[in-house]
Coordinates of C-alpha atoms in Angstrom, one line a residue:
Chain A
M1 CA 37.9 56.3 113.9
N2 CA 40.0 56.2 116.8
L3 CA 43.7 56.9 116.1
D4 CA 44.9 53.3 117.6
D5 CA 42.6 51.1 115.2
Y6 CA 44.0 49.3 112.4
I7 CA 43.6 50.1 109.6
E8 CA 41.8 48.0 107.0
Y9 CA 43.7 47.3 103.8
T10 CA 41.0 47.6 101.6
P11 CA 40.4 50.1 98.8
E12 CA 37.8 51.9 101.5
G13 CA 40.4 51.6 104.4
M14 CA 42.4 53.6 102.1
Q15 CA 39.5 55.9 101.9
K16 CA 38.9 55.7 105.7
V17 CA 43.0 57.1 105.9
I18 CA 42.2 59.5 103.5
D19 CA 39.5 60.8 105.9
S20 CA 40.9 60.6 109.1
I21 CA 44.1 63.0 107.8
D22 CA 42.9 66.3 109.2
F23 CA 45.9 68.4 109.2
L24 CA 45.8 68.3 105.5
P25 CA 43.3 69.6 102.9
K26 CA 41.4 66.5 101.3
E27 CA 43.5 67.0 97.9
T28 CA 46.3 66.6 99.3
A29 CA 45.9 64.1 101.8
T30 CA 44.8 62.2 98.8
M31 CA 48.2 62.9 96.9
M32 CA 49.9 61.8 100.5
I33 CA 48.7 58.9 100.8
K34 CA 48.5 57.8 97.2
R35 CA 51.8 59.3 96.0
A36 CA 54.1 59.8 99.1
F37 CA 53.0 57.1 101.8
L38 CA 53.3 54.4 99.1
S39 CA 56.3 55.2 97.7
I40 CA 57.9 55.0 101.3
V41 CA 56.5 52.6 102.2
T42 CA 57.9 50.5 99.0
Q43 CA 61.3 51.3 99.5
Chain B
M1 CA 85.5 82.4 92.9
Q2 CA 81.8 83.5 94.0
A3 CA 79.4 81.3 94.1
K4 CA 77.9 82.3 90.9
E5 CA 81.6 82.4 88.7
L6 CA 81.9 78.7 90.7
L7 CA 78.5 77.4 88.5
A8 CA 79.1 78.5 85.9
E9 CA 82.4 77.2 85.2
R10 CA 81.4 73.7 86.7
K11 CA 78.6 73.4 84.4
E12 CA 80.7 74.0 80.9
I13 CA 83.1 71.6 82.0
Y14 CA 80.2 68.9 82.4
A15 CA 78.5 70.4 79.5
D16 CA 81.5 70.0 77.7
T17 CA 82.7 66.3 79.4
L18 CA 79.3 64.8 78.0
K19 CA 80.1 65.9 74.4
M20 CA 83.4 64.4 75.1
K21 CA 85.3 67.8 74.3
P22 CA 88.6 68.6 76.1
T23 CA 88.0 70.6 78.9
S24 CA 90.4 73.2 80.7
R25 CA 90.4 70.3 84.3
V26 CA 88.3 67.5 85.3
F27 CA 84.9 67.7 86.6
T28 CA 84.9 66.2 90.2
L29 CA 82.0 63.9 91.6
S30 CA 82.0 62.9 95.3
D31 CA 80.0 59.4 95.4
A32 CA 80.1 60.1 99.5
F33 CA 76.9 58.4 100.6
T34 CA 77.1 57.6 105.0
W35 CA 80.9 57.9 104.4
K36 CA 80.6 61.6 104.7
I37 CA 78.6 60.9 108.2
L38 CA 81.3 59.3 109.9
D39 CA 84.2 61.4 108.3
S40 CA 82.4 64.7 109.9
D41 CA 83.7 66.0 112.4
L42 CA 79.9 65.8 114.5
K43 CA 81.0 62.3 115.5
V44 CA 77.6 61.3 114.8
S45 CA 76.7 57.5 114.3
V46 CA 74.6 56.9 111.0
S47 CA 71.5 55.9 112.8
E48 CA 71.4 59.7 113.8
A49 CA 71.8 61.0 111.1
T50 CA 69.9 59.1 109.2
N51 CA 66.8 59.9 111.9
G52 CA 64.6 62.7 109.9
N53 CA 67.1 65.6 111.6
W54 CA 67.5 67.2 108.8
A55 CA 69.6 70.1 110.0
L56 CA 71.8 68.0 111.7
M57 CA 72.3 66.1 108.2
E58 CA 72.2 70.0 106.4
K59 CA 75.3 70.6 108.8
I60 CA 77.1 66.9 107.4
V61 CA 76.1 67.8 103.9
R62 CA 77.9 71.3 104.2
E63 CA 81.0 70.3 106.1
H64 CA 81.3 67.6 103.3
I65 CA 80.9 70.5 100.1
E66 CA 83.7 72.7 101.8
R67 CA 85.9 70.5 102.8
Y68 CA 86.3 68.4 99.3
A69 CA 84.8 71.2 97.1
F70 CA 83.4 68.6 94.2
D71 CA 82.2 70.4 91.9
G72 CA 78.8 67.6 92.2
Y73 CA 77.4 65.2 94.7
Q74 CA 75.6 62.0 94.2
D75 CA 73.4 62.4 97.5
M76 CA 72.8 65.3 99.2
G77 CA 71.6 63.7 102.2
T78 CA 68.5 63.1 101.3
R79 CA 69.2 58.9 101.5
N80 CA 68.4 56.0 103.6
N81 CA 65.8 58.2 105.9
N82 CA 65.5 55.3 108.8
K83 CA 62.5 57.4 110.7
Y84 CA 60.4 55.5 108.7
A85 CA 61.3 52.3 109.9
Q86 CA 60.6 53.4 113.8
I87 CA 57.0 54.5 113.3
L88 CA 55.7 51.6 110.3
G89 CA 58.6 48.8 111.8
G90 CA 59.0 46.5 109.0
M91 CA 61.4 47.9 106.7
Q92 CA 64.0 46.6 105.1
H93 CA 67.0 48.8 106.2
V94 CA 69.1 47.6 108.6
I95 CA 71.3 49.4 110.5
D96 CA 74.2 48.6 111.9
D97 CA 76.6 51.3 113.8
K98 CA 79.2 48.9 114.8
T99 CA 80.4 48.9 111.1
G100 CA 78.3 51.5 109.8
A101 CA 76.9 49.1 107.6
I102 CA 73.4 49.5 106.3
N103 CA 71.6 46.4 104.8
T104 CA 68.5 45.5 102.7
V105 CA 66.3 42.0 103.3
D106 CA 66.1 40.7 100.6
N107 CA 62.3 40.3 100.6
V108 CA 59.8 38.8 98.6
L109 CA 56.7 40.5 99.1
M110 CA 54.9 39.8 95.4
N111 CA 53.8 36.2 94.2
E112 CA 54.5 35.1 91.1
D113 CA 51.2 34.9 89.7
E114 CA 50.7 38.4 91.2
Y115 CA 52.3 40.5 87.9
R116 CA 49.2 41.3 86.2
E117 CA 47.1 42.7 89.0
Y118 CA 50.8 44.8 90.1
T119 CA 50.8 45.8 86.3
Q120 CA 47.3 46.8 86.3
N121 CA 46.4 48.8 89.9
Y122 CA 49.4 49.4 91.3
E123 CA 47.6 51.3 94.1
Q124 CA 45.8 48.9 95.4
F125 CA 47.9 46.4 95.2
V126 CA 50.7 47.7 97.1
W127 CA 47.5 49.1 99.5
C128 CA 45.3 45.7 99.8
K129 CA 48.8 43.2 99.8
Y130 CA 52.6 44.4 100.3
I131 CA 51.5 46.5 102.6
P132 CA 50.2 44.1 105.3
R133 CA 53.3 41.7 104.0
K134 CA 55.4 43.8 105.0
F135 CA 53.9 45.3 108.0
G136 CA 51.6 43.9 109.2
K137 CA 48.8 45.5 111.3
L138 CA 49.6 49.6 111.5
T139 CA 47.1 52.3 113.3
Y140 CA 45.6 54.9 111.8
R141 CA 48.5 57.0 114.2
Q142 CA 51.2 55.3 112.6
V143 CA 50.1 57.1 108.7
H144 CA 49.8 59.6 110.3
E145 CA 53.0 60.0 112.4
A146 CA 54.7 58.8 108.6
L147 CA 53.3 61.4 106.5
K148 CA 53.8 64.6 109.0
E149 CA 57.4 62.9 109.1
L150 CA 57.6 62.6 105.0
M151 CA 56.5 66.2 105.8
K152 CA 59.4 67.3 107.4
S153 CA 61.6 66.0 104.9
G154 CA 60.0 68.1 101.9
P155 CA 62.1 71.2 103.1
F156 CA 65.4 69.6 103.0
F157 CA 64.8 67.5 100.1
S158 CA 64.3 70.8 98.5
Q159 CA 66.5 73.2 100.4
M160 CA 69.7 71.0 100.1
P161 CA 70.3 71.0 96.5
K162 CA 69.3 75.1 96.4
I163 CA 72.2 76.2 99.5
A164 CA 74.8 73.8 97.8
E165 CA 73.9 76.0 94.2
E166 CA 73.8 79.4 95.6
E167 CA 76.4 79.8 98.3
Y168 CA 78.6 76.9 97.2
G169 CA 77.5 77.2 93.5
V170 CA 76.9 73.3 93.2
P171 CA 75.3 73.0 89.9
K172 CA 72.1 70.4 90.4
L173 CA 72.9 67.1 88.7
F174 CA 69.4 66.0 87.5
A175 CA 65.3 67.3 86.9
G176 CA 64.1 63.7 87.4
Y177 CA 64.8 59.8 87.4
A178 CA 64.6 57.3 84.6
Q179 CA 63.7 54.6 86.4
P180 CA 61.6 51.3 84.9
G181 CA 59.7 49.6 87.1
I182 CA 61.3 46.2 86.7
Q183 CA 63.8 47.7 88.5
D184 CA 61.0 47.9 91.4
I185 CA 60.6 44.2 90.9
F186 CA 63.6 43.0 91.2
S187 CA 64.8 45.1 94.1
R188 CA 61.2 45.5 96.2
M189 CA 58.7 43.2 95.2
R190 CA 59.8 39.7 93.5
G191 CA 63.7 39.8 95.4
I192 CA 66.8 38.6 93.6
K193 CA 66.3 35.1 94.0
E194 CA 62.5 34.8 93.0
F195 CA 63.2 37.4 90.3
S196 CA 66.2 35.7 88.9
I197 CA 63.7 32.4 88.8
D198 CA 61.1 34.3 87.3
M199 CA 63.9 35.6 84.1
R200 CA 64.0 31.7 83.7
R201 CA 60.8 30.1 84.3
R202 CA 58.8 32.5 83.8
P203 CA 59.2 35.2 81.1
A204 CA 56.4 36.2 79.6
Y205 CA 55.6 37.7 82.8
L206 CA 58.4 40.0 82.1
D207 CA 58.0 40.4 78.4
E208 CA 54.0 41.2 79.8
Y209 CA 55.5 43.7 82.7
V210 CA 57.3 45.5 80.6
A211 CA 55.5 45.4 77.4
A212 CA 52.6 47.6 79.3
N213 CA 55.4 49.7 81.9
T214 CA 58.3 51.1 79.4
P215 CA 55.2 53.3 77.9
Q216 CA 54.3 53.9 81.5
S217 CA 57.6 55.5 82.3
L218 CA 58.7 56.9 79.0
G219 CA 55.2 58.7 79.3
A220 CA 56.6 60.4 83.1
A221 CA 60.1 61.1 81.4
K222 CA 58.7 63.0 78.7
Y223 CA 57.1 64.7 81.4
T224 CA 59.7 65.5 83.6
L225 CA 61.2 66.8 80.2
D226 CA 58.5 68.8 79.4
T227 CA 58.2 71.1 82.9
T228 CA 61.5 71.6 83.8
A229 CA 64.5 73.8 82.7
K230 CA 66.9 71.9 81.0
E231 CA 69.4 74.9 82.1
E232 CA 69.2 74.3 85.5
Y233 CA 70.4 70.3 85.5
L234 CA 73.8 69.6 84.6
S235 CA 71.1 66.1 83.2
G236 CA 67.6 65.6 82.4
F237 CA 68.1 62.2 84.8
Y238 CA 69.6 60.3 87.2
S239 CA 69.4 56.1 86.8
G240 CA 70.2 54.1 89.2
W241 CA 71.2 50.5 87.7
L242 CA 71.3 47.6 89.6
V243 CA 68.7 45.5 87.7
H244 CA 70.9 44.2 84.9
S245 CA 73.4 42.6 87.8
V246 CA 71.5 39.2 87.5
M247 CA 70.9 39.5 83.5
N248 CA 73.2 38.3 80.6
A249 CA 73.0 40.3 77.3
K250 CA 70.1 38.8 76.5
Q251 CA 68.3 39.2 79.1
F252 CA 69.7 42.7 79.5
A253 CA 68.6 43.1 75.3
R254 CA 65.1 42.0 76.0
W255 CA 63.5 43.2 79.4
W256 CA 66.4 46.3 80.3
W257 CA 67.0 48.2 77.1
P258 CA 63.8 48.5 75.4
Y259 CA 63.6 51.4 77.5
F260 CA 66.7 53.1 77.7
K261 CA 66.6 53.1 73.8
A262 CA 63.6 54.8 73.4
L263 CA 65.2 57.3 76.8
T264 CA 68.1 58.1 74.5
D265 CA 65.9 59.2 70.9
L266 CA 63.4 61.3 73.8
L267 CA 66.9 62.4 75.2
E268 CA 68.0 63.5 71.6
Q269 CA 65.0 65.0 70.9
Y270 CA 64.7 67.6 73.8
D271 CA 69.0 68.4 74.2
S272 CA 69.2 66.3 77.5
S273 CA 70.9 63.5 78.6
V274 CA 71.0 61.2 81.6
Y275 CA 73.5 60.8 84.2
V276 CA 73.7 56.6 85.1
N277 CA 75.1 54.7 88.1
C278 CA 75.7 51.8 86.6
E279 CA 76.3 49.0 89.6
A280 CA 78.2 45.8 88.9
Y281 CA 79.6 45.9 85.3
A282 CA 78.9 47.8 82.2
A283 CA 80.7 46.1 79.9
P284 CA 78.8 43.0 79.1
F285 CA 76.1 45.3 77.3
A286 CA 78.9 47.6 75.8
D287 CA 77.4 46.4 72.3
M288 CA 74.2 48.0 73.1
L289 CA 75.2 51.1 75.0
S290 CA 77.9 51.8 72.3
E291 CA 74.5 52.6 69.9
V292 CA 73.8 55.5 72.4
P293 CA 74.4 58.6 71.2
K294 CA 77.5 61.1 71.8
G295 CA 76.4 63.3 74.7
R296 CA 73.5 61.9 76.1
M297 CA 74.8 59.7 79.2
V298 CA 77.3 59.8 81.9
L299 CA 77.4 55.9 82.6
H300 CA 79.5 55.9 86.4
I301 CA 80.8 52.8 86.4
E302 CA 81.4 50.7 89.7
L303 CA 82.9 47.2 89.1
D304 CA 84.0 47.7 85.2
D305 CA 87.9 47.9 83.5
I306 CA 87.8 51.6 82.8
F307 CA 90.2 51.8 80.6
A308 CA 88.5 49.0 78.2
L309 CA 85.2 50.5 79.0
R310 CA 87.1 53.7 77.1
K311 CA 87.8 52.0 74.6
A312 CA 84.9 49.8 74.4
L313 CA 82.7 53.0 74.1
P314 CA 84.9 56.1 72.8
D315 CA 81.8 58.5 72.4
I316 CA 80.4 57.4 76.1
C317 CA 81.3 60.1 79.0
I318 CA 82.2 57.6 81.4
A319 CA 82.3 59.0 85.4
G320 CA 83.9 56.7 88.8
G321 CA 87.5 54.4 88.6
M322 CA 89.3 56.2 91.8
P323 CA 89.6 52.4 93.9
V324 CA 88.9 52.9 97.4
D325 CA 91.0 50.4 98.1
L326 CA 93.6 53.3 97.8
L327 CA 91.6 55.9 98.6
G328 CA 91.5 53.7 102.0
H329 CA 94.5 52.3 102.8
A330 CA 97.6 53.7 100.8
D331 CA 99.2 57.4 101.2
S332 CA 99.2 60.5 99.3
K333 CA 100.7 59.9 97.2
K334 CA 100.1 56.7 95.8
C335 CA 95.9 58.1 95.3
T336 CA 97.6 61.4 93.3
D337 CA 99.3 59.0 91.6
E338 CA 96.4 56.7 90.2
A339 CA 94.1 60.3 90.2
K340 CA 96.4 61.2 87.4
R341 CA 96.6 57.8 85.3
L342 CA 93.3 57.6 85.3
I343 CA 92.3 61.3 83.7
D344 CA 95.7 61.2 81.6
G345 CA 94.7 58.0 80.4
M346 CA 91.2 58.3 80.1
G347 CA 91.2 61.8 78.2
P348 CA 87.9 63.8 77.1
G349 CA 85.0 62.6 78.5
Y350 CA 85.4 61.5 81.8
I351 CA 84.3 62.9 85.0
F352 CA 86.6 61.6 88.1
S353 CA 84.9 60.1 91.0
Q354 CA 85.5 57.1 93.2
N355 CA 84.9 53.3 92.0
K356 CA 82.2 52.8 94.6
M357 CA 80.1 54.6 96.8
L358 CA 81.5 55.8 99.6
S359 CA 80.1 53.5 102.2
F360 CA 82.3 53.0 105.4
S361 CA 85.0 54.1 107.1
Y362 CA 87.5 52.3 106.0
D363 CA 86.7 53.9 102.4
A364 CA 88.9 56.8 102.4
T365 CA 90.6 58.0 104.8
R366 CA 90.4 62.4 105.0
E367 CA 93.7 63.2 104.1
N368 CA 93.6 61.4 100.9
M369 CA 90.6 62.5 100.2
L370 CA 92.1 66.3 100.7
A371 CA 95.7 64.8 98.4
T372 CA 93.2 63.4 95.7
Q373 CA 90.7 66.2 95.7
D374 CA 92.9 69.2 95.8
F375 CA 95.2 67.4 93.3
V376 CA 92.5 66.9 90.6
L377 CA 91.0 70.3 90.8
N378 CA 94.6 72.2 89.9
Y379 CA 95.5 69.5 87.6
K380 CA 95.2 70.5 83.7
P381 CA 95.3 67.2 81.5
N382 CA 97.1 67.8 77.9
G383 CA 97.8 71.4 79.5
G384 CA 94.6 72.4 79.8
K385 CA 91.9 73.6 77.6

């Protein structure tokens, strides 16, 4: 995965984004994407 | 007065006001949002101040607190961060620095036949349908940058209320949000026009959604009550009401009120309360609001006739009423006269605040805000408690 690749809008694509986050522990990255990120994009 | 003493005094006045008891003075609440940026001596634009520069925002909030010394604040500088829009694009907020306006685009990001899908798997719906509709293609880098920006905001969101409390004796207004999901359907998913059509042409979709969402939203409220120390906050919850502005009384009773009726039962059980920021009008729903037990709700109003609402809701604490038309355009004497009329006319159970969010520079002059605040903080209604 290259950082300039496009993310995929599928459930698997969401998991790939979570797996790509190397600056947070896995559990935190999962919470940040599923809660915090989804919250900011829907504002 | 030291911050600790001031904090204790403010909490006591708020608690008594909520219960409609006489107080030594009136609790004052700032409804200043972007106005405090434009009022600041730092002379920065709205877009500069909402650009994720949290050190700058802290200076602006401190300046507002130090200059006006309100007892409480609806906003601590956490709203309208436009940095995400710069990273991701596609956001709905458009800032015009010439006027200081932040406009919201009324997008339709959920189709009429997607209610059930949204309800049954929110996470998947937002990821697979909502995000591509709103942002188009996004790269991993953009998502990473947005997350890093989000992490930068966290310390400010938790520190600013703490600073306000410890250094200025400003109590935290609320512990959590009480917001049924239908508000999001209206403002984020279907948009004003399509939601209004849904209420008339597709009411069964809304019935099904509300039936599924109400227990979830109440469960979230119960969790907040179970996990927070209520003495640390003035009210248990904050609730922003906007969707009701397109509802008639029958629709309000069907899709908005069931959650709040159940919430007030919960608040009674936990001896807690909700601060409602009621945009547009509350009066059309006064029959239902009158069922709320004393001490469980503050109703911060916008367009209502405040004295008529006081008569209709004698047991509900009401906030607001100070016209920005006067604060922005009249002289100070007219402002303090109006403040006195409001405090005397409303009696116990009244929180002094502005009659709409202070947004634009012309919403208030500094001179009028200072004179009015000075008057209200020193005025003893009916000779004091």
